[in-house]
Amino acid sequence: MGDQCTLRLVRELRQVEQSEQLAFTIYYEESNIRDIQALIIGPPGTPYELGFYEFSIRIPSDYPANPPVVKIRTTNRGRTRFGPNLYANGKVCLSILGTWHGSRGEQWSPAQGLESVLLSIQSLLSSNPYTLEPGFDDNERANDTENMEIYKSKIRHENLRLAVITPVEQAFQTATPPRRTAPRVGWESSTEEDSDHELQLDLDGFPIQSKFGDFCKRRFLWYFEFYQNAIEKGIADEARRQGTPFIQMPFEGYGNSMGGEWNYIALQARLLAVRDQVMEETNRWAIEGLTLVKEDAGIAVKLRGRHEQIAAEMNSSPQVIDLSLVDDNPFVWRLTYVGRNESKLEGGIIKIKIHISPRHPEEQPRVFIEPPLYHICVSKMGVLMYLPSHAEEIGQHIDGIINTLEEDNPPYNPLMTVNPEATALCWGSELDRRLYRRKLRASLEDS
């Protein structure tokens, strides 16, 4: 790869990392920037809603003359085709990638780049994926509304099973190589004997480790209520299909299909188990942290020093009442904050608990409001959704927390809300918005 091409790729990587686009994130090694892993979050309002879809992206040596080579990794080990253009073997059919013939304006050109590739892939996670099948314009199939609905139904189920629950379950598994098994193809059951807990394996039978484990755990906590609501709706809407096999679509074939069965009841149990695992891990950080304090470990010393610095800096802030260590543990901070004047939080005292991992910044803090506020960025579990400007610096997390709470009129972004009920009111009618403000004030008075 020539110097100019390398410089361009570096620039594109930085643009993606600095983008305000919340729907995808990337990972790469500085020593090999041509091998990129990407995670795209399924767009709200689609059957792929809030699922974690992983892709591998290989940049060719003659880039940007030729497009990247992209494979989808969320395939249930080669068993599941997640859409007409997302094959079970990993192939991504897309004109911009040269894997599907399209019109002249849809094909790759050197003017395009990494972000346009990610956005094009995201477009495949559509609200009606059945229509993306080539040849759909045929009148008979265009009126095939029954199959359209069935296809969306089974994608919704497998999105929760394979793109939400399974990635978080796998993030808790160790790197110990599992027993070697040949990948299975064709129709597969989604019952408990189906091993979707297993890690993805490479050609030598060793696990391919996802780089997005912590990302998925944090987003899982953020969006938990949405997932829970989706499963409850699935139990109600698909009661007649419970335990029955998925119906094969006309374009699906052996080895390249979405096989399985509707079983939302099993998904509900797994979802709650995963939530408990994430919460147990969060609480375990404090115990691990105290051990590191006793050992006088570098991260414990550093966090205590940063706490002292940040607490001193915030002494002049009228909004911060206190920033202390819980039980003198530098891995658990408590921020007591008072809402600023003329804001929706005015006069309210908010208690915020910040859990910091012993592996920070590889694992990012998890933040809880105690007791929970009725707020678009606070879940019923009290989980606060916020974004720091620099994830490596703990002080930027404090700033991100305060900025999120202080923002009175945020632009609508479904990926930046974690309370479905509060969200509907906040961006509803004028009466809805008034009710939202009343409920927020009531929760402040109870805090």
Coordinates of N, CA and C in Angstrom, one line a residue, residues 73-80 88-89 162 170 178-185 195-202 205:
R73 N -19.8 -11.2 10.1 CA -19.4 -12.2 11.1 C -20.6 -12.7 11.9
T74 N -21.7 -12.0 11.9 CA -22.8 -12.4 12.7 C -23.7 -13.3 11.9
T75 N -23.2 -14.6 11.9 CA -23.9 -15.6 11.0 C -24.2 -16.9 11.8
N76 N -24.1 -16.9 13.1 CA -24.3 -18.1 13.9 C -23.4 -19.3 13.4
R77 N -22.1 -18.9 13.2 CA -21.1 -19.9 12.7 C -21.5 -20.5 11.3
G78 N -22.0 -19.6 10.4 CA -22.3 -20.0 9.1 C -23.6 -20.7 8.9
R79 N -24.5 -20.5 9.9 CA -25.8 -21.2 9.8 C -26.9 -20.3 9.4
T80 N -26.7 -18.9 9.6 CA -27.9 -18.0 9.5 C -27.6 -16.9 8.5
A88 N -25.1 -16.5 4.8 CA -24.7 -17.3 5.9 C -23.1 -17.6 5.9
N89 N -22.6 -17.6 4.7 CA -21.1 -17.8 4.5 C -20.3 -16.5 4.7
L162 N -29.5 -13.9 18.3 CA -28.1 -14.0 17.8 C -27.3 -12.7 17.7
Q170 N -21.3 -14.5 24.8 CA -20.0 -14.8 24.4 C -18.9 -13.9 25.0
P178 N -12.6 -24.2 22.4 CA -13.6 -25.2 22.6 C -13.3 -26.4 21.8
R179 N -14.1 -27.5 22.0 CA -13.9 -28.7 21.2 C -14.1 -28.3 19.8
R180 N -13.4 -29.0 18.9 CA -13.5 -28.7 17.5 C -14.8 -29.3 16.9
T181 N -15.5 -28.6 16.2 CA -16.7 -29.1 15.6 C -16.8 -28.5 14.2
A182 N -17.3 -29.3 13.3 CA -17.5 -28.9 11.9 C -18.7 -27.9 11.9
P183 N -18.6 -26.8 11.2 CA -19.7 -25.9 11.1 C -20.9 -26.6 10.4
R184 N -22.1 -26.3 10.9 CA -23.3 -27.0 10.4 C -24.0 -26.0 9.4
V185 N -24.7 -26.5 8.4 CA -25.4 -25.7 7.5 C -26.8 -26.2 7.4
S195 N -26.1 -24.8 19.8 CA -25.1 -24.2 20.6 C -24.7 -22.8 20.1
D196 N -25.7 -21.9 20.1 CA -25.4 -20.5 19.7 C -24.6 -19.8 20.8
H197 N -24.3 -20.5 21.9 CA -23.4 -19.9 22.9 C -21.9 -20.0 22.5
E198 N -21.7 -20.9 21.6 CA -20.3 -21.2 21.2 C -19.6 -20.0 20.5
L199 N -18.3 -19.9 20.8 CA -17.6 -18.8 20.1 C -17.4 -19.1 18.6
Q200 N -17.2 -18.1 17.8 CA -16.9 -18.2 16.4 C -15.5 -18.9 16.4
L201 N -15.3 -19.8 15.5 CA -14.0 -20.4 15.3 C -13.3 -20.1 14.0
D202 N -11.9 -20.0 14.1 CA -11.2 -19.8 12.8 C -11.0 -21.2 12.2
G205 N -9.8 -24.0 14.3 CA -10.6 -24.5 15.4 C -10.4 -23.6 16.7

